[in-house]
PDB file of C-alpha atoms in Angstrom:
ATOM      1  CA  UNK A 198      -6.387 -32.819  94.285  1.00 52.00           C
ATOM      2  CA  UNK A 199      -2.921 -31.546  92.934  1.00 50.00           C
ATOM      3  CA  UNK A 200      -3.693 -33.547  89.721  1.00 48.00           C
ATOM      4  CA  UNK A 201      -7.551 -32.590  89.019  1.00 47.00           C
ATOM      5  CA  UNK A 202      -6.096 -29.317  89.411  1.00 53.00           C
ATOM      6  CA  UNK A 203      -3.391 -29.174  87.194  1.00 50.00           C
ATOM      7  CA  UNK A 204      -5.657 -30.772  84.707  1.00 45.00           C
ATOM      8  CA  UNK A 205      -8.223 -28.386  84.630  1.00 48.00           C
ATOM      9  CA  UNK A 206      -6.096 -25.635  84.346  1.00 52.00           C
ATOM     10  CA  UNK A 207      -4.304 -27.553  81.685  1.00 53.00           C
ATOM     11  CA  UNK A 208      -8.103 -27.716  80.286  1.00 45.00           C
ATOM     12  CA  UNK A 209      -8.646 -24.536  80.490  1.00 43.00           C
ATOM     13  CA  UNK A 210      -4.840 -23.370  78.812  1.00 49.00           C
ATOM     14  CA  UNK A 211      -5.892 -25.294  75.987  1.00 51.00           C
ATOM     15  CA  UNK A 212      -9.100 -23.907  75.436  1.00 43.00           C
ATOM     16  CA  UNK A 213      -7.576 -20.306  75.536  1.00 44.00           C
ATOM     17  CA  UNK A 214      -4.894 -21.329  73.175  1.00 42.00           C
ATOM     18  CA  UNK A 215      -7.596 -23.023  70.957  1.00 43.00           C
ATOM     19  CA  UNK A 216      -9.792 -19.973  70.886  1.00 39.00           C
ATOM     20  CA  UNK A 217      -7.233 -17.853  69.859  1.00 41.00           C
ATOM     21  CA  UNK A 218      -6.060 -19.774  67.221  1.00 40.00           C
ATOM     22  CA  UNK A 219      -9.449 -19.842  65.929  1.00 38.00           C
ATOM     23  CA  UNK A 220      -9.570 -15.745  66.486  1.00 36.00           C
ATOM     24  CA  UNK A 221      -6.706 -15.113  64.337  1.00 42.00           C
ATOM     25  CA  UNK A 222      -7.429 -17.541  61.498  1.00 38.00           C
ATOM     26  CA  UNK A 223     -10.703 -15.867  61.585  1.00 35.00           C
ATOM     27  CA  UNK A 224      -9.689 -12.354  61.010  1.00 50.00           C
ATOM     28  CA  UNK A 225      -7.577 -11.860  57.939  1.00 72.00           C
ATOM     29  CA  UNK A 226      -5.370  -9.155  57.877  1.00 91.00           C
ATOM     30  CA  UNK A 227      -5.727  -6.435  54.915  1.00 95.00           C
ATOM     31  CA  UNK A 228      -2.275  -7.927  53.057  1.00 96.00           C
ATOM     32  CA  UNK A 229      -3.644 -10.991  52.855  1.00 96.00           C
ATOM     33  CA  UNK A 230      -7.340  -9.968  51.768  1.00 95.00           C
ATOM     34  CA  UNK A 231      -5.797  -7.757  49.064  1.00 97.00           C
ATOM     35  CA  UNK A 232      -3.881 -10.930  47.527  1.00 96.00           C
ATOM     36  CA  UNK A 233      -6.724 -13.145  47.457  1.00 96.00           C
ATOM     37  CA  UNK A 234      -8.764 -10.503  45.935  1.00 96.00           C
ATOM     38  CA  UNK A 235      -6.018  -9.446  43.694  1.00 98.00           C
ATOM     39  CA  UNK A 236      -6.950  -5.879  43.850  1.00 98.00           C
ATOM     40  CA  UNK A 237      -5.420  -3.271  45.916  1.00 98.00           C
ATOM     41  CA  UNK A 238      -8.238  -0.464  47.015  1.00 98.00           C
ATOM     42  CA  UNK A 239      -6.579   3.073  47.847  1.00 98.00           C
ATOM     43  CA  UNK A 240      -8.208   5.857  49.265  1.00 97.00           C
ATOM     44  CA  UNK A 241      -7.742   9.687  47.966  1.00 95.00           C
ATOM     45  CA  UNK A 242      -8.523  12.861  47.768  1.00 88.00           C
ATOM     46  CA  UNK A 243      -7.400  15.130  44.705  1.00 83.00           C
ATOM     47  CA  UNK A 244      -5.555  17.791  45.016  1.00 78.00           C
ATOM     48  CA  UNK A 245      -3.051  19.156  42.522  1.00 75.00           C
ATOM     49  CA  UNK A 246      -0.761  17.570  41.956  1.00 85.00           C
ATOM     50  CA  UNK A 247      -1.057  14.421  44.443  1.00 87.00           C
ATOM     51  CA  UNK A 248      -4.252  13.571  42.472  1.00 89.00           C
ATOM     52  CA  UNK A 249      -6.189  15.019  39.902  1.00 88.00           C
ATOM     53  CA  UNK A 250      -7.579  14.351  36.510  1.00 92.00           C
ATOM     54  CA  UNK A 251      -6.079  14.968  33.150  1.00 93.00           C
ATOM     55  CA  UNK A 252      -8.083  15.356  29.772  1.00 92.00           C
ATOM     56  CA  UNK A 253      -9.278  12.539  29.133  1.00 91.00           C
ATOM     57  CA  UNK A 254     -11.038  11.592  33.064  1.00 92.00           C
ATOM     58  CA  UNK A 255      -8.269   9.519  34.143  1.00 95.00           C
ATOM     59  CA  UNK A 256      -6.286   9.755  37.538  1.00 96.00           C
ATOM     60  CA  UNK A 257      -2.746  11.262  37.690  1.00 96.00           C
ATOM     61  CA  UNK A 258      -0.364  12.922  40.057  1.00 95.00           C
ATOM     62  CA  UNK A 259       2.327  12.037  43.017  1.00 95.00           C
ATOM     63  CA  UNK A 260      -0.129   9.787  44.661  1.00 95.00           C
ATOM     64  CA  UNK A 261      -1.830   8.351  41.732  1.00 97.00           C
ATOM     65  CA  UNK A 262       2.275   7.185  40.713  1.00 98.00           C
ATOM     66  CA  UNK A 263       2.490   5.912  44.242  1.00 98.00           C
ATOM     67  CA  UNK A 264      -0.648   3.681  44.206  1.00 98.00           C
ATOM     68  CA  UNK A 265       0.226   1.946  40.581  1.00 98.00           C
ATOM     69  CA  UNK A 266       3.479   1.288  41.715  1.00 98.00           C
ATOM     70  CA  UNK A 267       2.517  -0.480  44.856  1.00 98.00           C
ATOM     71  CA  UNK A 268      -0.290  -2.302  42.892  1.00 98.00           C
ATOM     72  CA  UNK A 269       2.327  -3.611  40.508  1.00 98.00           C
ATOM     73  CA  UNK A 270       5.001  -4.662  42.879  1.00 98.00           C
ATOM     74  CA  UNK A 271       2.151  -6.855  44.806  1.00 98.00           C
ATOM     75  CA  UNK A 272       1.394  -8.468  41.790  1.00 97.00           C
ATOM     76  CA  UNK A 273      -2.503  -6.885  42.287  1.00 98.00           C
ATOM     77  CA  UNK A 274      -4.783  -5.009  40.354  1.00 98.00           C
ATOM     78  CA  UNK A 275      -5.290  -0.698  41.433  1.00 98.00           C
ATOM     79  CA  UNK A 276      -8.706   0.440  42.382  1.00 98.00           C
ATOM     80  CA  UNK A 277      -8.686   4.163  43.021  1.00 98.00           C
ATOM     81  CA  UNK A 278     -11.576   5.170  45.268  1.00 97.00           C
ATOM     82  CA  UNK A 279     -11.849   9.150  45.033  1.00 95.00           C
ATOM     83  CA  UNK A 280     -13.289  10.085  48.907  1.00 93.00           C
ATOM     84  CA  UNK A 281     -14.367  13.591  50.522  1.00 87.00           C
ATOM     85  CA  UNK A 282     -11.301  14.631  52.934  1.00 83.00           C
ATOM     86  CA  UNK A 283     -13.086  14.907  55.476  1.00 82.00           C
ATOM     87  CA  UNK A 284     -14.767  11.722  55.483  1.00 91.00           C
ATOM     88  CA  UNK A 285     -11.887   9.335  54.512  1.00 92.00           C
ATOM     89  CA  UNK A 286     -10.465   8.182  57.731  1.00 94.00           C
ATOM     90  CA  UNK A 287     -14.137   6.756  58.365  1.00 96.00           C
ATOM     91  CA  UNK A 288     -14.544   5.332  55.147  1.00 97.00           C
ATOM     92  CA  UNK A 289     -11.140   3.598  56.194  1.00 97.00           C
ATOM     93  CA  UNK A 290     -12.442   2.422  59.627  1.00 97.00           C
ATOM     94  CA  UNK A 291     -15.143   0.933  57.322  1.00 97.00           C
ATOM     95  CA  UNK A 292     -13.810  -0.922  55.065  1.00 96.00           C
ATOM     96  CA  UNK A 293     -14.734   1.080  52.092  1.00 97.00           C
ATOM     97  CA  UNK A 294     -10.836   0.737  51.038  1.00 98.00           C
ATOM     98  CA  UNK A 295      -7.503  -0.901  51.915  1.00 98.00           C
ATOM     99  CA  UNK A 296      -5.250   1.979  52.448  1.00 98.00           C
ATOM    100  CA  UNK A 297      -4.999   6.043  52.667  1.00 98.00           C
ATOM    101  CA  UNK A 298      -2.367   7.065  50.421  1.00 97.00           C
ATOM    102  CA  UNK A 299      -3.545  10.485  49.828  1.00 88.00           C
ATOM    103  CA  UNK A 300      -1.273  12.687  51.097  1.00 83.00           C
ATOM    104  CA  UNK A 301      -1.756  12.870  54.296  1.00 87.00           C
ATOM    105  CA  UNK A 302       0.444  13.987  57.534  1.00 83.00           C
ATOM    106  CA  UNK A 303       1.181  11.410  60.013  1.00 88.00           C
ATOM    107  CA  UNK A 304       0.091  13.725  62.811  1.00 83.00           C
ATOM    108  CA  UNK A 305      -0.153  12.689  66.812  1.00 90.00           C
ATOM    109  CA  UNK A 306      -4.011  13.291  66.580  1.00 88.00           C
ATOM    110  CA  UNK A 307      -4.752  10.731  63.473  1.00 90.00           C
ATOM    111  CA  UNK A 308      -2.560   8.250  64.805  1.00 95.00           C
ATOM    112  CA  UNK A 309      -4.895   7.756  67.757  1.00 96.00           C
ATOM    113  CA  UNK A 310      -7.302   6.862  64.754  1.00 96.00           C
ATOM    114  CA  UNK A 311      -5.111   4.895  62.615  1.00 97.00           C
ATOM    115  CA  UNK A 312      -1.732   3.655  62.449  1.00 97.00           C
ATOM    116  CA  UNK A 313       1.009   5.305  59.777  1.00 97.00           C
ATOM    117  CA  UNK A 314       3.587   3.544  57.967  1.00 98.00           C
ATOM    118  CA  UNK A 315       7.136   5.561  57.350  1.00 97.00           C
ATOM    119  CA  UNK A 316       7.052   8.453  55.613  1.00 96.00           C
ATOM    120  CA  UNK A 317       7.124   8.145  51.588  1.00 96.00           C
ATOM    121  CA  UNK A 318       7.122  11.904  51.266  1.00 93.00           C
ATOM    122  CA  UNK A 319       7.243  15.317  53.332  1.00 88.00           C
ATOM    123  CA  UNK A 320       5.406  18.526  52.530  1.00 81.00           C
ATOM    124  CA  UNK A 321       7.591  21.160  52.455  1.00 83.00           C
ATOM    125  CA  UNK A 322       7.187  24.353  51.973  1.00 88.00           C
ATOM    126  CA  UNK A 323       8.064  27.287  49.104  1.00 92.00           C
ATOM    127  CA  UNK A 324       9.180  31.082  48.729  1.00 96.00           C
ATOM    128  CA  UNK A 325       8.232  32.926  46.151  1.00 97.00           C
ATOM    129  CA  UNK A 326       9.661  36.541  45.939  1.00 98.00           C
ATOM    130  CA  UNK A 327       9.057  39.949  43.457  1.00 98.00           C
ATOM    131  CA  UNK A 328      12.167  40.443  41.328  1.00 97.00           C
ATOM    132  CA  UNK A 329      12.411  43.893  41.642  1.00 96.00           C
ATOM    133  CA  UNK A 330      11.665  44.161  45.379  1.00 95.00           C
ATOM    134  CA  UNK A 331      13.514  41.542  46.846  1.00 96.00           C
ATOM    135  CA  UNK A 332      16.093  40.803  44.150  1.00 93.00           C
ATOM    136  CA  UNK A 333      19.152  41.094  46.408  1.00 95.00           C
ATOM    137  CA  UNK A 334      18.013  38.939  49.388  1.00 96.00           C
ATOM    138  CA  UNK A 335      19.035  35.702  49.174  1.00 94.00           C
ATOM    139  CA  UNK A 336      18.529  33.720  52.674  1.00 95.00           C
ATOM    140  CA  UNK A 337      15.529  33.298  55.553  1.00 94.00           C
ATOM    141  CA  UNK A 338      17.657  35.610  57.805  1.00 95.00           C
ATOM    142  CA  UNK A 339      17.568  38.597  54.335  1.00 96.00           C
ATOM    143  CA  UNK A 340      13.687  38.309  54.856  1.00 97.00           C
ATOM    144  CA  UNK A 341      13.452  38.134  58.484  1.00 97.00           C
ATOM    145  CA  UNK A 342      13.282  41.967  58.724  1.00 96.00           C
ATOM    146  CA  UNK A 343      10.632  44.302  59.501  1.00 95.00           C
ATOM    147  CA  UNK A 344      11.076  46.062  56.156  1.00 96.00           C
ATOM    148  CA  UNK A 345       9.923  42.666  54.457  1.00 97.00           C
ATOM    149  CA  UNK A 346       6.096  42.172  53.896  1.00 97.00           C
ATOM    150  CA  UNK A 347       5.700  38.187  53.162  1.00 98.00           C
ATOM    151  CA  UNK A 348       1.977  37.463  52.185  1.00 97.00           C
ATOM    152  CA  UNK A 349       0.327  34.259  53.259  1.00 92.00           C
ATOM    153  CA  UNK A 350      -2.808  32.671  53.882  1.00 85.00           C
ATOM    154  CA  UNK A 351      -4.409  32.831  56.924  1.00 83.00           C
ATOM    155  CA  UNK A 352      -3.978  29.533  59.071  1.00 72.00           C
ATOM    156  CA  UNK A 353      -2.230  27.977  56.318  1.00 73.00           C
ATOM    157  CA  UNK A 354       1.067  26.240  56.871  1.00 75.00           C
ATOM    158  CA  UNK A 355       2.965  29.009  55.459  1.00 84.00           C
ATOM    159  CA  UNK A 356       1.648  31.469  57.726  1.00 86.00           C
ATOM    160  CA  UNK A 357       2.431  28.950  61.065  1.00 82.00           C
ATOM    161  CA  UNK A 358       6.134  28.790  58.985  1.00 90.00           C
ATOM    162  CA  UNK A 359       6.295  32.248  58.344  1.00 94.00           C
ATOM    163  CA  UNK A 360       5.617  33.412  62.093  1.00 93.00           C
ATOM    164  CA  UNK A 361       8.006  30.649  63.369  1.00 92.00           C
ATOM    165  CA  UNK A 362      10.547  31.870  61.070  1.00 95.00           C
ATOM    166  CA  UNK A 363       9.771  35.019  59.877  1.00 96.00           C
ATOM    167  CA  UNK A 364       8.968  36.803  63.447  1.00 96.00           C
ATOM    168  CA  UNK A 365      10.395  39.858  62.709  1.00 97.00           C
ATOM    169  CA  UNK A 366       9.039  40.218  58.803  1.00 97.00           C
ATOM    170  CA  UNK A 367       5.814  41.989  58.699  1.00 97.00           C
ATOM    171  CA  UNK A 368       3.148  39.446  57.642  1.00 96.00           C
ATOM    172  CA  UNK A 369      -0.044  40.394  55.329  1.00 96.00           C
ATOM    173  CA  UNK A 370      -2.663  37.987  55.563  1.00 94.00           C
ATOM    174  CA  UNK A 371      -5.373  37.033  53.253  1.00 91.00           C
ATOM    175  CA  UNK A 372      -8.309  34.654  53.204  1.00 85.00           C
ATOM    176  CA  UNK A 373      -6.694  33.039  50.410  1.00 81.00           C
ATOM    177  CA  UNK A 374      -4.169  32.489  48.127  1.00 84.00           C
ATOM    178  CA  UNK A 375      -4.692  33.982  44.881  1.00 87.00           C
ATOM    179  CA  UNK A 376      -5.092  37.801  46.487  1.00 93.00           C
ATOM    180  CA  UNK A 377      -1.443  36.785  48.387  1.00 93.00           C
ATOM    181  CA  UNK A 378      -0.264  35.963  45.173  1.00 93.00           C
ATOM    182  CA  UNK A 379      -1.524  38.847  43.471  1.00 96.00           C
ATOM    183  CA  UNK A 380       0.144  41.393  46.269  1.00 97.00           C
ATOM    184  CA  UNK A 381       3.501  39.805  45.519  1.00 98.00           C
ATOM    185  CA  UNK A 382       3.029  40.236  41.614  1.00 97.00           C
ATOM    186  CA  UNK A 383       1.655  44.078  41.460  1.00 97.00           C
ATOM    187  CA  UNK A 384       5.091  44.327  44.440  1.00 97.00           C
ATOM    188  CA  UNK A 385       3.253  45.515  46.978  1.00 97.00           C
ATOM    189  CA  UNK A 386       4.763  42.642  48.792  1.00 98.00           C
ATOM    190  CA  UNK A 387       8.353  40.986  48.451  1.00 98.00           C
ATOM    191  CA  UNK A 388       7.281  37.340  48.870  1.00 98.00           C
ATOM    192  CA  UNK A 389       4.389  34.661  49.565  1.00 96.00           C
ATOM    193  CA  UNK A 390       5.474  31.349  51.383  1.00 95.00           C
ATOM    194  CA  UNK A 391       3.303  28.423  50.830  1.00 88.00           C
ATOM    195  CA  UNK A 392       2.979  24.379  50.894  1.00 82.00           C
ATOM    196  CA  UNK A 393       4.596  23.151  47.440  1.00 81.00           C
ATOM    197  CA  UNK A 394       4.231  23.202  45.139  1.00 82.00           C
ATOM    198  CA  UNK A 395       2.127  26.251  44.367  1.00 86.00           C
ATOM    199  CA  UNK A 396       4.984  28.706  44.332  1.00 91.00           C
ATOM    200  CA  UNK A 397       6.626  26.447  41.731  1.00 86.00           C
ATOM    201  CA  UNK A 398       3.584  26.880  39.481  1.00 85.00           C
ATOM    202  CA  UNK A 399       3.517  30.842  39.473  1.00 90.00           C
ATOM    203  CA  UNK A 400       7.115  31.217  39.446  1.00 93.00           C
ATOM    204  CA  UNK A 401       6.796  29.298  36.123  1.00 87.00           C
ATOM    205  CA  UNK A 402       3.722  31.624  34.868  1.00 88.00           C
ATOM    206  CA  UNK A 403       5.819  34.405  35.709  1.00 94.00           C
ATOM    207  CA  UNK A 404       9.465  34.037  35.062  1.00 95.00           C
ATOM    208  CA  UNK A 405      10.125  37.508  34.830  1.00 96.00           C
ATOM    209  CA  UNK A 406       8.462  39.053  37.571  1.00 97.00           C
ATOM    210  CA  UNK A 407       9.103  35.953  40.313  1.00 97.00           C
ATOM    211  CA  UNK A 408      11.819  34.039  41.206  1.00 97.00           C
ATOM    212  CA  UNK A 409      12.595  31.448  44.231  1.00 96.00           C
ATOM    213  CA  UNK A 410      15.322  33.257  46.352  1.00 96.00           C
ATOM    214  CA  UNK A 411      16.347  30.413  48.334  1.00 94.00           C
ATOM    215  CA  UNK A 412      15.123  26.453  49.063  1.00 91.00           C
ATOM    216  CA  UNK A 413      12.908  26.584  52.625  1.00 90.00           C
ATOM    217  CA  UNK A 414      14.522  23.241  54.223  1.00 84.00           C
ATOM    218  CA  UNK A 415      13.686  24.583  57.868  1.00 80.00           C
ATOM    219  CA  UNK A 416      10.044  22.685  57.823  1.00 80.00           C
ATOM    220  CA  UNK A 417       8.565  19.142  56.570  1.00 80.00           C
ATOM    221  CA  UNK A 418       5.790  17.425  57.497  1.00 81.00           C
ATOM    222  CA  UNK A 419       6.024  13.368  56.973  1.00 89.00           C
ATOM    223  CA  UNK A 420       3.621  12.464  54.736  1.00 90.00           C
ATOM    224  CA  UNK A 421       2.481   8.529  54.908  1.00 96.00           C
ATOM    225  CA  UNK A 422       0.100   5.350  54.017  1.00 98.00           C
ATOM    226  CA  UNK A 423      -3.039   5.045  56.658  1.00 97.00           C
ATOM    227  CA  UNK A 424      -4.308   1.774  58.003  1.00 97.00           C
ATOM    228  CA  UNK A 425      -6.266   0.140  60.134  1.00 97.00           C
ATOM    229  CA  UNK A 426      -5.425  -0.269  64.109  1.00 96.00           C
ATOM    230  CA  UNK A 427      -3.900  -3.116  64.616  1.00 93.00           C
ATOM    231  CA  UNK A 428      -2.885  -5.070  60.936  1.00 92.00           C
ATOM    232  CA  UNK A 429       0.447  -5.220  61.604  1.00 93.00           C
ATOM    233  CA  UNK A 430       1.502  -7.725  58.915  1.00 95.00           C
ATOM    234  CA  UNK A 431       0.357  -5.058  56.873  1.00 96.00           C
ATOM    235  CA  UNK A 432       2.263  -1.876  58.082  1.00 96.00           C
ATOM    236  CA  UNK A 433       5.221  -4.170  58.152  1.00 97.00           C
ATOM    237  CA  UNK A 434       4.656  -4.741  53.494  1.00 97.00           C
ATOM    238  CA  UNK A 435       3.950  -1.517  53.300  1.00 98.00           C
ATOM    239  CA  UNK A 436       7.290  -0.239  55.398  1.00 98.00           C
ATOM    240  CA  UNK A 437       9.268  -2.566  53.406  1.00 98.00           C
ATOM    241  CA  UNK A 438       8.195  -1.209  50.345  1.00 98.00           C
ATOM    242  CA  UNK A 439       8.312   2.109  50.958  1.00 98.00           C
ATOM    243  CA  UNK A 440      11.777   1.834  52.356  1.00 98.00           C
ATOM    244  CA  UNK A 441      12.947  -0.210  48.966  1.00 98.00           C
ATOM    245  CA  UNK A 442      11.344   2.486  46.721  1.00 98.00           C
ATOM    246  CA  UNK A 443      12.821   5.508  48.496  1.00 97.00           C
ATOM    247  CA  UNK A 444      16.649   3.344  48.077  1.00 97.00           C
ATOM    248  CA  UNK A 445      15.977   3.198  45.055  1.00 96.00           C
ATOM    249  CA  UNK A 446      15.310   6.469  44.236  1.00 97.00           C
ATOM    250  CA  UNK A 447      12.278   5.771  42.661  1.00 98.00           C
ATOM    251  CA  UNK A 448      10.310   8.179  45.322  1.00 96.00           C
ATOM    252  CA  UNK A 449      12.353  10.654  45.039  1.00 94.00           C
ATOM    253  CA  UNK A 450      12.103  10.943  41.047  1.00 96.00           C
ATOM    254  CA  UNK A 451       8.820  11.038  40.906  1.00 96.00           C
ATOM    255  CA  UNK A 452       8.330  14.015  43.371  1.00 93.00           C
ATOM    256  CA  UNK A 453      10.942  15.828  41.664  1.00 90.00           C
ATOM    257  CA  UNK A 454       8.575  15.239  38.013  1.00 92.00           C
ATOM    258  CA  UNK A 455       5.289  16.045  40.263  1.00 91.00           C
ATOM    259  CA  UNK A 456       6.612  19.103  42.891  1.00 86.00           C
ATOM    260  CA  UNK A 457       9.912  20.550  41.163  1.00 79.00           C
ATOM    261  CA  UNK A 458       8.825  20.874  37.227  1.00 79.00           C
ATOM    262  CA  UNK A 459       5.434  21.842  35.689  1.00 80.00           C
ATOM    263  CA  UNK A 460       5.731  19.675  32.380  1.00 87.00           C
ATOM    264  CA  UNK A 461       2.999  17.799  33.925  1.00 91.00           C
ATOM    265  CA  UNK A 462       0.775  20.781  33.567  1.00 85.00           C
ATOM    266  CA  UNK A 463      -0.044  19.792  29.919  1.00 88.00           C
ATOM    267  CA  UNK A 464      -1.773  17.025  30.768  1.00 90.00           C
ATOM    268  CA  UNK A 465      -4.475  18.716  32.249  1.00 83.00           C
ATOM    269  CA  UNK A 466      -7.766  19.465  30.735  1.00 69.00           C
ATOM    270  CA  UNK A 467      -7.382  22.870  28.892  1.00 60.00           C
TER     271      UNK A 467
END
């Protein structure tokens, strides 16, 4: 009896084992898909300047930089597939591409959807500030007065940073962001605090009447790669190579061209 039992659940052992080899060999992971294909597929949105077309139709920004550099160090081919926002985490789920690199924030809630690599990048946000009105403050605690008007858009990210930071500044909200712009330009309000790097871009259009009092390092959101539940192999590429870029200083170089400077801007379709 001992021995028919042992046996059958020797049986048995091996059948699981069997099965599950079979299981895995059956489902190839996204790495190893992308190889054999030689093509990696990348989900975006555009928005300036993480994506977006220049004159001639063709793909550039942050992300677009980020995608043909991974492409070339896997020895693959890039497919960009544009997607609406708010449908690209299903057109993940369904295979419609390989990865999300498209700027988005590895927050709690997504995560229960799909799994994040490291952080490649992390919004941060920007001051912009009226010359005349707010020339002689210099610092977050300057503007944290209830002299201070800061405009900002309504349920943006600068108006959750401004009220976390900025409690005792009186806030003027808008709808959106070119009217918040506007009330800092005609001075009817010292400063507007946004995600960069839309500050950046004004401050440039308007050297004389804006400048950037200070460098917001109080707030940053990681920004990372989105894939599927449960392909490890392939989180663990794309950590690796977003943690040999970033040593390299490749990352950072190429957010400094995309988010710091605006000699990008004349690539854009006129």
């Amino acid at each position: 009896m001992k021995f028919l039992r042992a046996f059958f659940m020797m049986l048995v052992l091996s059948l699981f084992v069997t099965a599950s080899a079979q299981a895995q060999s059956a489902i190839k992971n996204t790495i190893e898909s992308i190889v054999e294909r030689g093509v990696l597929r990348v989900g975006f949105s555009t928005f300036v300047p993480w994506a977006m077309q220049d004159k001639n139709g063709e793909y550039i920004g942050f992300e677009i930089d980020v995608a043909r550099k991974l492409a070339e160090d896997l020895g693959v081919e890039l497919q960009l597939v544009p997607t609406n926002w708010d449908g690209i985490i299903p057109a993940l789920l369904a295979n419609k591409f390989d990865v999300i690199i498209g700027g988005m924030g590895s927050t709690t809630k997504r995560n229960l959807t799909v799994n994040f690599t490291v952080p490649y990048d992390y919004s941060a946000m920007d001051i912009m500030a009226n010359r005349e009105k707010a020339g002689n403050l210099k610092s977050l605690a300057d503007f944290n007065s209830e002299s201070v008007i800061v405009a900002v858009r309504s349920g943006s990210a600068g108006a959750a940073f401004a009220k976390k930071y900025l409690p005792k500044a009186t806030l003027r909200l808008f709808n959106e962001e070119a009217p918040a712009i506007q009330e800092v330009l005609a001075g009817r309000a010292f400063a507007f605090v946004s995600s960069r790097p839309l500050p950046t871009l004004e401050i440039a259009k308007n050297p004389d009447v804006l400048f950037r009092p200070f460098e917001i390092t109080e707030y940053r959101e990681p920004i990372a790669f989105a894939v599927r539940k449960g392909d490890f192999d392939t989180l663990n590429v794309f950590n690796n190579w977003i943690i040999n870029v970033q040593s390299m200083g490749w990352l950072k170089e190429r957010a400094d061209y995309w988010f710091m400077g605006t000699a990008w801007q004349e690539l854009l379709q006129k």
